[in-house]
């Protein structure tokens, strides 16, 4: 192998290595853009979730009145039963 052949071989190997590195960089950039897009989607959803969960503390005010709601439902059920007694073949 002559000196010129060695240089050609070295340049070919260098070119192949540079192409491989360029391809890997392209794939890395593509993966980063995909991740960035996913993160943007997550940030959009996170804002909506935060908006939905902002009212959760207000649910604590519901618990004390549940008993009153049940009591009123029983009263209303009694009224409806009184209205329908004797109807429907009973």
GROMACS .gro file of C-alpha atoms in nm:
model
   90
    1UNK     CA    1   0.000   0.000   0.000
    2UNK     CA    2   0.146   0.331  -0.104
    3UNK     CA    3   0.136   0.655   0.088
    4UNK     CA    4  -0.137   0.794  -0.139
    5UNK     CA    5  -0.350   0.483  -0.087
    6UNK     CA    6  -0.317   0.520   0.290
    7UNK     CA    7  -0.434   0.882   0.269
    8UNK     CA    8  -0.731   0.786   0.051
    9UNK     CA    9  -0.824   0.510   0.298
   10UNK     CA   10  -0.796   0.752   0.591
   11UNK     CA   11  -1.011   1.010   0.413
   12UNK     CA   12  -1.275   0.750   0.324
   13UNK     CA   13  -1.286   0.628   0.685
   14UNK     CA   14  -1.310   0.990   0.805
   15UNK     CA   15  -1.591   1.062   0.559
   16UNK     CA   16  -1.785   0.755   0.670
   17UNK     CA   17  -1.735   0.851   1.036
   18UNK     CA   18  -1.850   1.208   0.964
   19UNK     CA   19  -2.163   1.079   0.788
   20UNK     CA   20  -2.243   0.848   1.080
   21UNK     CA   21  -2.198   1.136   1.326
   22UNK     CA   22  -2.421   1.361   1.111
   23UNK     CA   23  -2.691   1.092   1.100
   24UNK     CA   24  -2.675   1.045   1.477
   25UNK     CA   25  -2.697   1.421   1.532
   26UNK     CA   26  -3.000   1.434   1.302
   27UNK     CA   27  -3.168   1.157   1.503
   28UNK     CA   28  -3.083   1.334   1.829
   29UNK     CA   29  -3.233   1.662   1.707
   30UNK     CA   30  -3.545   1.479   1.588
   31UNK     CA   31  -3.583   1.306   1.926
   32UNK     CA   32  -3.539   1.638   2.107
   33UNK     CA   33  -3.811   1.799   1.895
   34UNK     CA   34  -4.044   1.506   1.964
   35UNK     CA   35  -3.978   1.541   2.337
   36UNK     CA   36  -4.033   1.916   2.319
   37UNK     CA   37  -4.367   1.861   2.145
   38UNK     CA   38  -4.472   1.609   2.408
   39UNK     CA   39  -4.374   1.844   2.689
   40UNK     CA   40  -4.575   2.124   2.531
   41UNK     CA   41  -4.877   1.894   2.518
   42UNK     CA   42  -4.825   1.801   2.883
   43UNK     CA   43  -4.802   2.167   2.981
   44UNK     CA   44  -5.132   2.238   2.807
   45UNK     CA   45  -5.300   1.949   2.987
   46UNK     CA   46  -5.141   2.046   3.319
   47UNK     CA   47  -5.301   2.389   3.295
   48UNK     CA   48  -5.642   2.232   3.241
   49UNK     CA   49  -5.591   1.990   3.530
   50UNK     CA   50  -5.490   2.278   3.756
   51UNK     CA   51  -5.807   2.460   3.656
   52UNK     CA   52  -6.016   2.154   3.737
   53UNK     CA   53  -5.854   2.094   4.074
   54UNK     CA   54  -5.876   2.457   4.185
   55UNK     CA   55  -6.233   2.399   4.305
   56UNK     CA   56  -6.160   2.087   4.511
   57UNK     CA   57  -6.130   2.281   4.841
   58UNK     CA   58  -6.485   2.408   4.782
   59UNK     CA   59  -6.605   2.047   4.808
   60UNK     CA   60  -6.525   2.055   5.179
   61UNK     CA   61  -6.823   2.289   5.221
   62UNK     CA   62  -7.050   2.021   5.072
   63UNK     CA   63  -6.996   1.761   5.345
   64UNK     CA   64  -7.175   1.947   5.628
   65UNK     CA   65  -7.493   1.991   5.424
   66UNK     CA   66  -7.516   1.633   5.296
   67UNK     CA   67  -7.727   1.535   5.595
   68UNK     CA   68  -7.970   1.817   5.521
   69UNK     CA   69  -7.988   1.710   5.157
   70UNK     CA   70  -8.069   1.350   5.257
   71UNK     CA   71  -8.331   1.468   5.509
   72UNK     CA   72  -8.499   1.684   5.244
   73UNK     CA   73  -8.490   1.395   4.994
   74UNK     CA   74  -8.671   1.175   5.248
   75UNK     CA   75  -8.935   1.445   5.299
   76UNK     CA   76  -8.984   1.481   4.924
   77UNK     CA   77  -9.008   1.104   4.888
   78UNK     CA   78  -9.279   1.103   5.152
   79UNK     CA   79  -9.470   1.372   4.962
   80UNK     CA   80  -9.446   1.176   4.639
   81UNK     CA   81  -9.561   0.858   4.811
   82UNK     CA   82  -9.856   1.045   4.962
   83UNK     CA   83  -9.953   1.177   4.621
   84UNK     CA   84  -9.937   0.839   4.453
   85UNK     CA   85 -10.102   0.626   4.723
   86UNK     CA   86 -10.413   0.467   4.584
   87UNK     CA   87 -10.309   0.511   4.222
   88UNK     CA   88 -10.188   0.240   3.989
   89UNK     CA   89 -10.405  -0.041   4.118
   90UNK     CA   90 -10.253  -0.057   4.467
   0.00000   0.00000   0.00000
